[in-house]
Coordinates of C-alpha atoms in Angstrom, one line a residue:
M1188 CA -12.2 -14.8 30.7
S1189 CA -14.3 -17.9 31.1
L1190 CA -13.7 -21.2 29.4
S1191 CA -16.8 -20.9 27.3
N1192 CA -15.7 -17.5 26.1
I1193 CA -12.2 -18.8 25.2
V1194 CA -13.7 -21.7 23.2
I1195 CA -16.2 -19.4 21.3
Q1196 CA -13.5 -16.9 20.4
F1197 CA -11.2 -19.7 19.3
L1198 CA -13.9 -21.0 17.0
N1199 CA -14.7 -17.5 15.7
G1200 CA -11.0 -17.1 14.9
L1201 CA -11.0 -20.4 13.0
A1202 CA -14.0 -19.2 10.9
G1203 CA -12.3 -15.9 10.2
A1204 CA -9.1 -17.6 9.3
S1205 CA -10.7 -19.6 6.5
S1206 CA -11.7 -16.6 4.4
L1207 CA -8.4 -14.8 5.1
F1208 CA -6.5 -17.9 4.0
L1209 CA -8.4 -18.2 0.7
V1210 CA -7.5 -14.6 -0.3
A1211 CA -3.9 -14.9 0.9
A1212 CA -3.3 -18.3 -0.7
G1213 CA -4.4 -16.8 -4.1
L1214 CA -2.1 -13.8 -3.6
S1215 CA 0.8 -16.1 -2.6
I1216 CA 0.4 -18.4 -5.6
I1217 CA 0.3 -15.4 -8.1
F1218 CA 3.3 -13.8 -6.5
G1219 CA 5.3 -17.1 -6.4
V1220 CA 5.0 -17.7 -10.1
S1221 CA 4.6 -14.2 -11.7
R1222 CA 6.5 -12.2 -9.1
I1223 CA 3.7 -9.6 -9.3
V1224 CA 2.6 -8.1 -6.0
N1225 CA -1.0 -7.9 -7.1
F1226 CA -2.5 -4.8 -5.4
A1227 CA -5.9 -5.5 -7.1
H1228 CA -6.3 -8.9 -5.3
G1229 CA -8.5 -7.2 -2.7
S1230 CA -10.7 -5.8 -5.5
L1231 CA -11.2 -9.4 -6.8
Y1232 CA -12.4 -10.4 -3.3
M1233 CA -14.8 -7.4 -3.3
L1234 CA -16.1 -8.4 -6.7
G1235 CA -16.7 -11.9 -5.3
I1236 CA -19.0 -10.7 -2.6
Y1237 CA -20.9 -8.3 -4.9
I1238 CA -21.4 -10.8 -7.7
A1239 CA -22.4 -13.5 -5.3
Y1240 CA -25.0 -11.2 -3.8
S1241 CA -26.5 -10.4 -7.2
L1242 CA -26.5 -14.1 -8.3
I1243 CA -28.2 -15.2 -5.0
E1244 CA -30.8 -12.6 -5.4
F1245 CA -31.4 -13.7 -9.0
F1246 CA -31.5 -17.5 -8.2
G1247 CA -33.6 -17.0 -5.0
R1248 CA -32.5 -16.3 -1.4
S1249 CA -34.3 -19.3 0.1
S1250 CA -32.9 -21.9 -2.4
I1251 CA -30.0 -24.0 -1.2
L1252 CA -29.0 -24.7 -4.8
G1253 CA -29.4 -21.0 -5.6
F1254 CA -27.2 -19.9 -2.7
W1255 CA -24.4 -22.3 -3.3
G1256 CA -24.7 -22.1 -7.0
G1257 CA -24.4 -18.3 -6.7
V1258 CA -21.3 -18.6 -4.5
L1259 CA -19.5 -21.0 -6.8
L1260 CA -20.5 -19.2 -10.0
A1261 CA -19.4 -15.9 -8.5
A1262 CA -15.9 -17.4 -7.8
L1263 CA -15.7 -18.8 -11.3
I1264 CA -16.7 -15.4 -12.8
V1265 CA -14.0 -13.6 -10.7
G1266 CA -11.5 -16.2 -11.9
L1267 CA -12.4 -15.4 -15.5
I1268 CA -12.1 -11.7 -14.8
G1269 CA -8.6 -12.5 -13.5
V1270 CA -7.8 -14.2 -16.7
V1271 CA -8.9 -11.1 -18.7
I1272 CA -6.8 -8.9 -16.5
E1273 CA -3.7 -11.1 -17.0
M1274 CA -4.1 -11.4 -20.7
V1275 CA -5.0 -7.7 -21.5
I1276 CA -2.8 -5.9 -19.0
L1277 CA -0.3 -7.9 -16.9
R1278 CA 1.0 -9.9 -19.8
R1279 CA 2.4 -6.7 -21.3
I1280 CA 4.4 -5.8 -18.2
Y1281 CA 5.9 -9.1 -16.9
R1282 CA 9.4 -7.8 -17.8
A1283 CA 8.8 -4.4 -16.3
P1284 CA 10.3 -3.5 -12.9
E1285 CA 8.2 -4.8 -10.0
L1286 CA 7.3 -1.3 -8.9
F1287 CA 5.6 -0.5 -12.2
Q1288 CA 3.7 -3.8 -12.0
L1289 CA 2.5 -2.6 -8.6
L1290 CA 1.4 0.7 -10.1
A1291 CA -0.5 -1.0 -12.8
T1292 CA -2.4 -3.2 -10.4
F1293 CA -3.2 -0.1 -8.2
A1294 CA -4.7 1.5 -11.3
L1295 CA -6.9 -1.6 -11.6
V1296 CA -8.1 -1.0 -8.0
L1297 CA -9.4 2.4 -9.0
V1298 CA -11.1 1.1 -12.2
I1299 CA -12.7 -1.9 -10.4
K1300 CA -14.0 0.3 -7.5
D1301 CA -15.8 2.6 -9.9
V1302 CA -17.2 -0.3 -11.9
A1303 CA -18.6 -1.6 -8.7
L1304 CA -20.0 1.8 -7.8
Y1305 CA -21.7 2.1 -11.2
I1306 CA -23.3 -1.4 -11.1
W1307 CA -24.2 -1.8 -7.4
G1308 CA -24.2 1.8 -6.1
A1309 CA -22.7 3.3 -3.0
E1310 CA -25.0 1.7 -0.4
D1311 CA -23.9 -1.4 1.6
L1312 CA -25.6 -4.6 0.4
L1313 CA -26.4 -7.2 3.1
G1314 CA -26.9 -10.7 1.7
P1315 CA -29.1 -13.5 3.0
R1316 CA -28.1 -16.2 5.5
A1317 CA -27.2 -19.6 4.0
P1318 CA -30.3 -21.8 3.6
G1319 CA -30.2 -24.7 6.0
L1320 CA -27.4 -23.0 8.1
R1321 CA -29.4 -20.1 9.6
G1322 CA -29.4 -21.5 13.1
A1323 CA -26.8 -21.7 15.9
V1324 CA -25.4 -24.5 18.0
Q1325 CA -24.8 -24.5 21.7
V1326 CA -21.1 -24.6 22.7
F1327 CA -20.5 -24.5 26.5
G1328 CA -23.7 -22.6 26.8
R1329 CA -22.8 -20.0 24.1
R1330 CA -24.4 -19.8 20.7
L1331 CA -22.2 -20.2 17.6
P1332 CA -23.7 -19.8 14.1
E1333 CA -23.9 -23.0 12.1
Y1334 CA -22.4 -21.2 9.0
D1335 CA -19.2 -20.5 11.0
L1336 CA -18.8 -24.2 11.6
L1337 CA -18.9 -24.8 7.9
L1338 CA -16.3 -22.1 7.3
I1339 CA -14.0 -23.7 9.9
V1340 CA -14.1 -26.9 7.7
I1341 CA -13.7 -25.1 4.4
G1342 CA -10.3 -23.7 5.2
P1343 CA -8.5 -27.0 5.8
V1344 CA -10.4 -28.6 2.9
V1345 CA -9.1 -26.0 0.5
L1346 CA -5.6 -26.3 1.9
G1347 CA -5.7 -30.1 1.4
L1348 CA -7.0 -29.7 -2.2
L1349 CA -4.2 -27.1 -3.0
W1350 CA -1.6 -29.5 -1.6
L1351 CA -2.9 -32.3 -3.8
L1352 CA -3.0 -30.0 -6.8
M1353 CA 0.6 -28.8 -6.2
S1354 CA 2.2 -32.1 -5.3
R1355 CA 0.2 -34.7 -7.3
T1356 CA -0.3 -33.1 -10.7
R1357 CA 2.1 -32.1 -13.5
W1358 CA 0.6 -28.6 -13.5
G1359 CA 1.4 -28.3 -9.8
T1360 CA 5.0 -29.5 -10.4
L1361 CA 5.4 -26.8 -13.0
V1362 CA 4.0 -24.2 -10.7
R1363 CA 6.4 -25.2 -7.9
A1364 CA 9.3 -25.2 -10.4
A1365 CA 8.4 -21.7 -11.7
T1366 CA 8.2 -20.5 -8.1
Q1367 CA 11.8 -21.7 -7.6
D1368 CA 13.3 -20.7 -11.0
R1369 CA 11.0 -19.1 -13.6
E1370 CA 13.7 -18.6 -16.2
M1371 CA 14.8 -22.2 -16.1
V1372 CA 11.2 -23.4 -16.6
G1373 CA 11.0 -21.2 -19.7
A1374 CA 14.3 -22.5 -21.0
L1375 CA 13.0 -26.1 -20.7
G1376 CA 10.2 -25.3 -23.2
V1377 CA 7.3 -25.0 -20.8
N1378 CA 4.5 -22.8 -22.1
Q1379 CA 4.8 -19.9 -19.7
T1380 CA 1.9 -18.0 -21.2
F1381 CA -0.6 -20.7 -20.3
L1382 CA 1.1 -21.4 -17.0
F1383 CA 0.8 -17.7 -15.9
T1384 CA -2.8 -17.4 -17.1
S1385 CA -3.9 -20.6 -15.3
V1386 CA -2.1 -19.5 -12.1
F1387 CA -3.8 -16.1 -12.2
F1388 CA -7.2 -17.8 -12.8
L1389 CA -6.6 -20.0 -9.7
G1390 CA -5.5 -17.0 -7.6
A1391 CA -8.5 -14.9 -8.7
F1392 CA -10.9 -17.8 -8.2
L1393 CA -9.7 -18.2 -4.6
A1394 CA -10.1 -14.5 -3.9
G1395 CA -13.6 -14.5 -5.4
L1396 CA -14.5 -17.6 -3.4
G1397 CA -13.2 -16.0 -0.2
G1398 CA -15.4 -13.0 -0.9
A1399 CA -18.5 -15.0 -1.9
L1400 CA -18.4 -17.1 1.2
Q1401 CA -18.7 -13.9 3.3
V1402 CA -22.1 -12.9 1.9
P1403 CA -24.0 -14.1 5.1
R1404 CA -21.4 -12.6 7.4
E1405 CA -20.7 -9.1 6.1
P1406 CA -22.2 -6.5 3.7
A1407 CA -20.8 -5.9 0.3
Q1408 CA -19.3 -2.4 0.3
L1409 CA -16.7 -0.4 -1.7
M1410 CA -14.0 -0.2 1.0
L1411 CA -13.4 -3.9 1.1
D1412 CA -10.7 -3.8 -1.5
L1413 CA -8.1 -1.9 0.5
T1414 CA -9.1 -3.5 3.8
V1415 CA -8.7 -7.0 2.5
I1416 CA -5.5 -6.4 0.5
S1417 CA -3.8 -5.1 3.6
D1418 CA -4.9 -8.2 5.6
A1419 CA -3.8 -10.5 2.7
F1420 CA -0.4 -8.8 2.3
V1421 CA 0.2 -9.3 6.1
V1422 CA -0.8 -12.9 6.0
V1423 CA 1.4 -13.7 3.0
V1424 CA 4.4 -11.9 4.5
V1425 CA 4.0 -13.4 7.9
G1426 CA 3.6 -16.9 6.5
G1427 CA 6.4 -16.5 3.9
M1428 CA 6.2 -15.3 0.4
G1429 CA 5.0 -18.1 -1.9
S1430 CA 4.3 -20.5 0.9
I1431 CA 0.7 -21.8 0.9
G1432 CA 1.2 -23.6 4.2
G1433 CA 2.7 -20.5 5.7
A1434 CA -0.3 -18.5 4.5
F1435 CA -2.6 -20.9 6.4
L1436 CA -0.6 -20.8 9.5
A1437 CA -0.4 -17.0 9.4
A1438 CA -4.1 -16.7 8.8
L1439 CA -4.8 -18.8 11.9
L1440 CA -2.4 -16.8 14.0
I1441 CA -3.8 -13.4 12.9
A1442 CA -7.5 -14.4 13.0
Q1443 CA -7.1 -15.9 16.5
A1444 CA -5.3 -12.7 17.7
K1445 CA -8.2 -10.5 16.4
A1446 CA -10.8 -12.8 17.9
F1447 CA -9.3 -12.9 21.3
C1448 CA -8.7 -9.1 21.4
I1449 CA -12.5 -8.7 20.8
G1450 CA -13.3 -11.4 23.4
I1451 CA -11.1 -9.9 26.1
G1452 CA -12.5 -6.4 25.6
D1453 CA -11.5 -3.8 28.3
V1454 CA -9.3 -4.9 31.2
V1455 CA -8.4 -2.8 34.2
V1456 CA -4.7 -3.2 35.2
F1457 CA -3.4 -1.2 38.2
G1458 CA -6.3 1.2 37.9
T1459 CA -5.7 1.8 34.1
T1460 CA -8.2 0.5 31.5
L1461 CA -6.6 -1.3 28.6
S1462 CA -8.8 -1.7 25.6
F1463 CA -8.0 -4.8 23.7
T1464 CA -10.9 -4.1 21.4
K1465 CA -9.1 -1.0 20.0
F1466 CA -6.0 -3.1 19.7
T1467 CA -7.9 -5.2 17.0
L1468 CA -7.2 -2.5 14.5
V1469 CA -3.4 -2.9 14.7
V1470 CA -2.7 -6.4 16.1
E1471 CA -2.0 -8.0 12.8
F1472 CA 0.6 -5.3 11.9
V1473 CA 2.2 -5.7 15.4
I1474 CA 2.5 -9.5 14.7
M1475 CA 4.0 -8.8 11.2
A1476 CA 6.5 -6.4 12.7
I1477 CA 7.6 -8.9 15.3
V1478 CA 7.9 -11.7 12.8
L1479 CA 9.8 -9.7 10.3
V1480 CA 12.3 -8.5 12.9
V1481 CA 12.8 -12.0 14.4
R1482 CA 12.4 -14.1 11.2
P1483 CA 12.6 -11.8 8.1
W1484 CA 11.6 -14.5 5.6
G1485 CA 8.3 -15.4 7.4
L1486 CA 7.2 -18.4 9.4
L1487 CA 7.6 -21.0 6.6
G1488 CA 9.4 -18.9 4.0
K1489 CA 12.9 -19.5 2.8
P1490 CA 15.8 -17.4 4.0
Q1491 CA 17.1 -16.5 0.5
A1492 CA 13.7 -15.0 -0.4
A1493 CA 14.4 -12.2 2.1
Q1494 CA 17.5 -11.2 0.2
R1495 CA 15.9 -11.0 -3.2
G1496 CA 16.5 -7.4 -4.4
S1497 CA 14.7 -5.3 -6.9
T1498 CA 14.9 -6.1 -10.6
M1499 CA 15.0 -2.4 -11.5
V1500 CA 18.2 -1.5 -13.2
E1501 CA 19.5 1.8 -11.9
P1502 CA 21.8 3.8 -14.3
P1503 CA 24.4 6.0 -12.7
L1504 CA 23.4 9.5 -11.9
H1505 CA 25.7 12.1 -13.5
P1506 CA 26.5 15.4 -11.8
L1507 CA 23.8 18.0 -12.1
G1508 CA 24.7 20.2 -15.1
K1509 CA 23.8 23.6 -16.4
T1510 CA 20.8 22.3 -18.4
F1511 CA 19.3 20.7 -15.3
W1512 CA 19.6 23.8 -13.2
S1513 CA 18.3 26.0 -16.1
V1514 CA 15.2 23.9 -16.3
V1515 CA 14.8 24.1 -12.5
L1516 CA 15.3 27.8 -12.5
G1517 CA 12.7 28.3 -15.3
L1518 CA 10.2 26.1 -13.4
V1519 CA 10.7 28.1 -10.1
I1520 CA 10.3 31.4 -12.0
L1521 CA 7.1 30.1 -13.6
L1522 CA 5.7 29.1 -10.2
A1523 CA 6.7 32.5 -8.8
V1524 CA 4.7 34.4 -11.4
A1525 CA 1.7 32.0 -11.3
P1526 CA -0.1 33.9 -8.5
L1527 CA -0.2 37.1 -10.6
G1528 CA -3.3 35.8 -12.3
G1529 CA -5.2 36.3 -9.0
D1530 CA -7.0 32.9 -9.2
D1531 CA -7.5 31.6 -5.7
Y1532 CA -8.3 28.1 -6.9
L1533 CA -5.0 28.0 -8.8
L1534 CA -3.1 29.0 -5.7
V1535 CA -4.7 26.2 -3.6
L1536 CA -3.8 23.7 -6.3
L1537 CA -0.2 25.0 -6.6
V1538 CA 0.2 24.8 -2.8
D1539 CA -0.9 21.1 -2.9
I1540 CA 1.4 20.4 -5.8
A1541 CA 4.4 22.0 -4.0
I1542 CA 3.8 20.1 -0.8
F1543 CA 3.3 16.8 -2.5
T1544 CA 6.3 17.3 -4.7
L1545 CA 8.4 17.5 -1.5
F1546 CA 6.6 14.5 -0.1
A1547 CA 7.2 12.5 -3.3
G1548 CA 10.8 13.7 -3.4
T1549 CA 11.5 12.2 0.0
L1550 CA 10.0 8.9 -1.0
H1551 CA 12.0 9.0 -4.3
F1552 CA 15.2 9.5 -2.3
L1553 CA 14.4 6.3 -0.4
M1554 CA 13.3 4.3 -3.4
G1555 CA 15.9 5.5 -5.9
P1556 CA 19.3 6.4 -4.5
A1557 CA 18.8 4.5 -1.2
G1558 CA 17.1 1.5 -2.8
M1559 CA 14.5 1.1 0.0
V1560 CA 10.9 0.8 -1.1
S1561 CA 8.4 2.1 1.5
F1562 CA 4.7 1.2 1.7
G1563 CA 4.3 3.3 4.8
H1564 CA 5.9 6.7 4.0
A1565 CA 2.7 8.5 5.0
A1566 CA 3.6 7.8 8.6
Y1567 CA 6.2 10.5 8.5
F1568 CA 4.0 12.9 6.6
G1569 CA 1.3 12.4 9.3
L1570 CA 3.8 12.6 12.1
G1571 CA 4.9 16.0 10.7
C1572 CA 1.2 17.1 10.5
Y1573 CA 0.5 16.1 14.1
G1574 CA 3.9 17.2 15.5
A1575 CA 3.4 20.7 14.2
A1576 CA -0.3 20.8 15.1
L1577 CA 0.1 19.6 18.7
V1578 CA 3.0 22.1 19.4
F1579 CA 0.8 24.8 18.0
L1580 CA -2.4 23.9 19.8
K1581 CA -1.1 22.4 23.1
L1582 CA 2.1 24.4 23.7
K1583 CA 0.7 27.6 22.1
L1584 CA 3.9 28.2 20.2
P1585 CA 3.6 30.4 17.0
M1586 CA 3.3 28.8 13.7
E1587 CA 6.8 29.8 12.7
L1588 CA 8.2 27.5 15.4
A1589 CA 5.5 24.9 15.2
I1590 CA 6.5 24.1 11.6
F1591 CA 9.9 22.9 12.7
A1592 CA 8.3 20.5 15.2
G1593 CA 6.9 18.6 12.2
P1594 CA 10.3 17.4 10.8
L1595 CA 11.6 16.9 14.3
A1596 CA 8.7 14.5 15.2
A1597 CA 8.9 12.7 11.9
G1598 CA 12.6 12.4 12.0
L1599 CA 12.5 10.9 15.4
G1600 CA 9.8 8.4 14.2
A1601 CA 12.0 7.6 11.2
L1602 CA 15.0 7.0 13.4
I1603 CA 13.0 4.5 15.5
F1604 CA 11.2 2.7 12.7
G1605 CA 14.2 2.8 10.4
W1606 CA 16.5 1.1 12.8
F1607 CA 14.4 -2.1 12.3
C1608 CA 13.5 -1.5 8.6
V1609 CA 17.0 -1.2 7.2
R1610 CA 17.8 -4.7 8.4
L1611 CA 15.5 -6.1 5.7
S1612 CA 15.2 -5.6 1.9
G1613 CA 12.8 -5.9 -1.0
V1614 CA 9.1 -6.7 -0.3
Y1615 CA 9.9 -7.5 3.4
L1616 CA 11.3 -4.1 4.0
A1617 CA 8.3 -2.5 2.3
M1618 CA 5.9 -4.5 4.4
L1619 CA 7.7 -3.6 7.6
T1620 CA 7.3 0.1 6.8
L1621 CA 3.6 -0.5 6.3
A1622 CA 3.4 -2.3 9.6
F1623 CA 5.0 0.7 11.5
A1624 CA 2.8 3.1 9.6
Q1625 CA -0.4 1.3 10.6
I1626 CA 0.7 1.2 14.2
A1627 CA 1.3 5.0 14.1
W1628 CA -2.1 5.5 12.4
S1629 CA -3.9 3.3 15.0
V1630 CA -2.4 5.4 17.9
V1631 CA -3.4 8.7 16.3
F1632 CA -6.9 7.3 15.3
Q1633 CA -7.7 6.1 18.8
W1634 CA -6.0 8.6 21.1
D1635 CA -9.0 10.9 21.4
E1636 CA -7.8 12.9 24.4
F1637 CA -4.5 13.9 22.7
T1638 CA -4.8 13.7 18.9
G1639 CA -8.6 14.2 18.6
G1640 CA -9.0 10.6 17.4
S1641 CA -11.0 10.1 14.2
N1642 CA -12.2 13.8 14.3
G1643 CA -8.6 15.1 14.0
L1644 CA -7.5 18.6 14.9
I1645 CA -8.8 22.0 13.8
G1646 CA -7.8 25.6 14.2
L1647 CA -4.4 25.4 12.5
W1648 CA -4.4 28.9 11.1
P1649 CA -1.2 30.6 9.8
S1650 CA 0.2 33.7 11.6
D1651 CA -1.3 37.1 10.7
W1652 CA 1.4 38.0 8.2
L1653 CA 0.6 34.8 6.3
K1654 CA -3.2 35.3 6.2
D1655 CA -2.9 36.4 2.6
R1656 CA -2.9 33.2 0.6
T1657 CA -0.4 34.6 -1.9
V1658 CA 2.2 35.2 0.8
L1659 CA 1.5 31.8 2.3
Y1660 CA 2.0 30.2 -1.1
F1661 CA 5.4 31.9 -1.5
V1662 CA 6.5 30.7 1.9
I1663 CA 5.4 27.1 1.3
L1664 CA 7.1 27.2 -2.2
A1665 CA 10.3 28.4 -0.6
F1666 CA 10.3 25.6 1.9
C1667 CA 9.5 23.0 -0.7
V1668 CA 12.1 24.2 -3.2
G1669 CA 14.7 24.4 -0.5
G1670 CA 13.8 20.8 0.6
M1671 CA 14.1 19.5 -2.9
A1672 CA 17.4 21.3 -3.5
F1673 CA 18.7 19.7 -0.2
I1674 CA 17.7 16.3 -1.4
W1675 CA 19.4 16.7 -4.8
R1676 CA 22.6 18.0 -3.0
V1677 CA 22.6 15.0 -0.7
V1678 CA 22.2 12.6 -3.6
H1679 CA 25.4 14.0 -5.3
A1680 CA 27.3 14.3 -2.0
P1681 CA 29.6 11.5 -0.8
F1682 CA 26.7 10.4 1.5
G1683 CA 24.6 9.8 -1.6
Y1684 CA 27.3 7.9 -3.4
V1685 CA 27.6 5.6 -0.4
L1686 CA 23.8 5.0 -0.4
R1687 CA 23.9 4.0 -4.1
A1688 CA 26.9 1.7 -3.5
G1689 CA 24.9 0.0 -0.7
R1690 CA 21.9 -0.3 -3.1
D1691 CA 23.8 -1.6 -6.1
S1692 CA 26.3 -3.9 -4.4
P1693 CA 25.9 -4.2 -0.6
L1694 CA 28.5 -7.1 -0.3
R1695 CA 31.2 -5.1 -2.1
A1696 CA 30.3 -2.0 -0.1
D1697 CA 30.6 -3.9 3.1
A1698 CA 33.9 -5.5 2.0
I1699 CA 35.6 -2.1 1.6
G1700 CA 34.5 -1.0 5.1
I1701 CA 31.2 0.8 4.5
D1702 CA 28.6 0.3 7.2
V1703 CA 25.7 0.0 4.7
R1704 CA 23.0 -0.3 7.4
R1705 CA 24.1 2.7 9.3
F1706 CA 24.1 4.9 6.2
Q1707 CA 20.7 3.5 5.1
W1708 CA 19.4 4.3 8.6
F1709 CA 20.6 7.9 8.4
G1710 CA 19.1 8.2 4.9
F1711 CA 15.8 6.8 6.2
A1712 CA 15.9 9.5 8.9
I1713 CA 16.6 12.3 6.4
A1714 CA 13.7 11.2 4.2
G1715 CA 11.4 10.9 7.2
A1716 CA 12.3 14.4 8.5
L1717 CA 11.7 16.1 5.2
A1718 CA 8.5 14.2 4.7
G1719 CA 7.5 15.6 8.1
L1720 CA 8.3 19.1 6.9
S1721 CA 5.8 18.6 4.0
G1722 CA 3.3 17.3 6.5
A1723 CA 3.7 20.4 8.7
L1724 CA 3.2 22.7 5.7
F1725 CA 0.1 20.7 4.7
A1726 CA -1.4 21.1 8.2
F1727 CA -1.2 24.9 8.1
S1728 CA -2.2 25.2 4.5
K1729 CA -5.5 23.3 5.2
G1730 CA -6.2 24.5 8.8
S1731 CA -7.1 21.1 10.0
I1732 CA -5.8 17.5 9.9
S1733 CA -7.2 14.0 10.4
P1734 CA -5.7 10.5 10.8
E1735 CA -6.1 10.1 7.0
T1736 CA -2.7 11.9 6.7
L1737 CA -1.1 8.6 8.0
A1738 CA -3.4 6.2 6.1
V1739 CA -2.3 3.6 3.6
S1740 CA -4.0 5.6 0.8
R1741 CA -1.6 8.5 1.4
S1742 CA 1.4 6.2 1.1
V1743 CA -0.1 4.7 -2.1
D1744 CA -0.5 8.3 -3.5
G1745 CA 3.2 8.9 -2.8
L1746 CA 4.2 5.7 -4.6
V1747 CA 2.0 6.6 -7.6
M1748 CA 3.6 10.1 -7.8
V1749 CA 7.1 8.7 -7.8
L1750 CA 6.4 5.9 -10.3
L1751 CA 4.4 8.2 -12.7
G1752 CA 7.3 10.6 -12.8
G1753 CA 10.0 8.0 -13.0
V1754 CA 12.2 6.5 -10.3
Q1755 CA 15.4 6.8 -12.4
T1756 CA 15.3 10.6 -12.7
L1757 CA 15.7 13.3 -10.1
T1758 CA 12.9 15.3 -11.7
G1759 CA 10.5 12.3 -11.6
P1760 CA 8.8 13.2 -8.3
V1761 CA 8.2 16.8 -9.5
A1762 CA 6.5 15.6 -12.7
G1763 CA 4.7 12.8 -10.9
A1764 CA 3.4 14.9 -8.1
A1765 CA 2.2 17.7 -10.4
V1766 CA 0.5 15.4 -12.9
F1767 CA -1.2 13.1 -10.2
T1768 CA -2.4 16.0 -8.0
W1769 CA -3.7 18.0 -11.0
L1770 CA -5.4 14.9 -12.6
Q1771 CA -7.0 13.8 -9.3
D1772 CA -8.3 17.3 -8.6
E1773 CA -9.5 18.0 -12.2
I1774 CA -11.2 14.7 -12.7
A1775 CA -12.8 14.5 -9.3
R1776 CA -14.5 17.9 -9.8
N1777 CA -16.0 16.8 -13.1
T1778 CA -17.3 13.3 -12.7
E1779 CA -18.5 10.9 -10.0
Y1780 CA -16.4 8.1 -11.5
W1781 CA -13.1 9.9 -11.3
R1782 CA -11.2 6.9 -9.9
A1783 CA -11.9 4.9 -13.1
I1784 CA -10.7 7.7 -15.3
L1785 CA -7.6 8.3 -13.2
G1786 CA -6.9 4.5 -13.1
I1787 CA -7.2 4.2 -16.9
T1788 CA -4.9 7.3 -17.3
I1789 CA -2.3 5.7 -15.0
L1790 CA -2.5 2.4 -17.0
V1791 CA -1.9 4.2 -20.3
I1792 CA 1.1 6.0 -18.8
V1793 CA 2.5 2.8 -17.4
L1794 CA 2.1 0.9 -20.7
A1795 CA 3.3 3.7 -22.9
F1796 CA 6.0 5.3 -20.7
P1797 CA 7.4 2.5 -18.4
Q1798 CA 10.3 4.8 -17.5
G1799 CA 7.9 7.5 -16.2
I1800 CA 6.9 10.9 -17.5
A1801 CA 10.2 12.6 -16.7
G1802 CA 12.2 9.6 -17.9
F1803 CA 10.3 9.7 -21.2
V1804 CA 10.8 13.4 -21.8
K1805 CA 14.5 13.1 -20.9
Q1806 CA 14.9 10.2 -23.3
M1807 CA 13.2 12.1 -26.2
M1808 CA 15.3 15.2 -25.6
T1809 CA 18.5 13.2 -25.6
R1810 CA 17.5 11.4 -28.8
K1811 CA 16.9 14.7 -30.5
G1812 CA 20.1 16.2 -29.3
L1813 CA 18.4 18.8 -27.1
L1814 CA 19.9 17.4 -23.9
K1815 CA 23.6 16.6 -23.9
E1816 CA 24.1 16.5 -20.2
V1817 CA 22.3 13.5 -18.9
A1818 CA 21.8 14.8 -15.4
A1819 CA 18.1 15.1 -14.6

């Protein structure tokens, strides 16, 4: 790699770091004060680039005033949109558990995506180059866009302005105080409502500015929200939650790593070609995994932040009583007679519900009894899919044996990943699970010779005796019911009580001789293996699989199912998976804007039933005296 190439890639990394820093700084500021992990922050970035494109087109592409006026006005509009979101939705859920806040912001992602689809359409929109900065400068004989040089300057300038705002103004002092102790700030008489709203405006403004500045560099398109929020989460966690300086340092580190991976390209080592270009897809998650393992609180974060647990209050789970098992038996009987109607579509839907109920049940086991939130649970679902598929296609083993390869592969992956993950807690644990999931996704996505790459694998047909869809349905139902029964049994076994002791009071559990990490590790492996079983069943029910089975979107679907049903009830994943799968299928078949309708539905449920669907039903039945055994 020549000196000129090194310099160019270094400068490209600096340019990329500026935009990444703007988004991450906004996310870090919002989290520091409100404690909300704003999943919709990437959507604000996406709106910034879309609105800037429209305003520049309106003011004139060739006008310097029109271009920069459009960029700044777009950022301001996005900031005001953030204010509306905070006042109308988030203000109502500040005291709700953090996971429900995450669910509400995810619902906003769905709504904003369809709003953008309605206004700007599905086609990518490429904006103009910045007037006066359309040329390039020569650096060691290589051409570097003039606009990139401007971006290199913008990042440090914004960092300096944020430092002045936070350290030299009364508002900044209040923000820093709220970041350290929000309750004490409120006790001192500070107007928290105004403080939270102004912080959300600043965070949204920075996200919108980061997006608007990218108009000359990348097209506006609907997939930017999830892509950007993943990058922003990584930067914030690597830098340290709530640290603006850490966000800047992490943005530099990750942007430089990506730039140099692209610059290095393919390298032949001992006759083997190593593609650093492909490594670009996962390098940031590798960096995050290394940082979290070595320094769990981030580069410039504070150690105590890594120990901050969930604010969700978990009531004790009582033994499973007759009422609970009567309801379960009635539900199983209902599912058993459902195929008698002869509706093939209904059978397909019920198969999906059964599979995702088991998947959601495994995630609920991690989040509820074990107290470990996972943002990357789809890794084990996908490993189960590919484990079963590869044994079936490569080793030519029958489906009956290949199914068991799914939980074996997923369980092994959970043992390896879980050994690192259980050493962390809270958001840091969740982000490390996301990092490992993205690494697994990248391997599957790019290993064309073995996994089929982006094309996936086809030809996963059931055995002859399972060709009848009704028979296949009963087999899958039996596996899923058995898996859920096993989870419920484990929860109420001594192993489950130990997990809950480690969740509720790890110091006391450790003091009486319980190896909390070891039990959490085993719990992690159990959840991963059963998630792999649901993945194996999914593969043979569909006949084909793709890397999407390990994608972030699949993990988010699992989180939504668990939270919709209710984390504090054992029946929550059943209700959540059934409602979410049915709603997603029913709405998607009837309207192009199904995401917005689904998002609004989720928001209504979150605001009306913060304890989840199953939790609400259980509460109502208890109040009316219909349920005396509080066991579900």
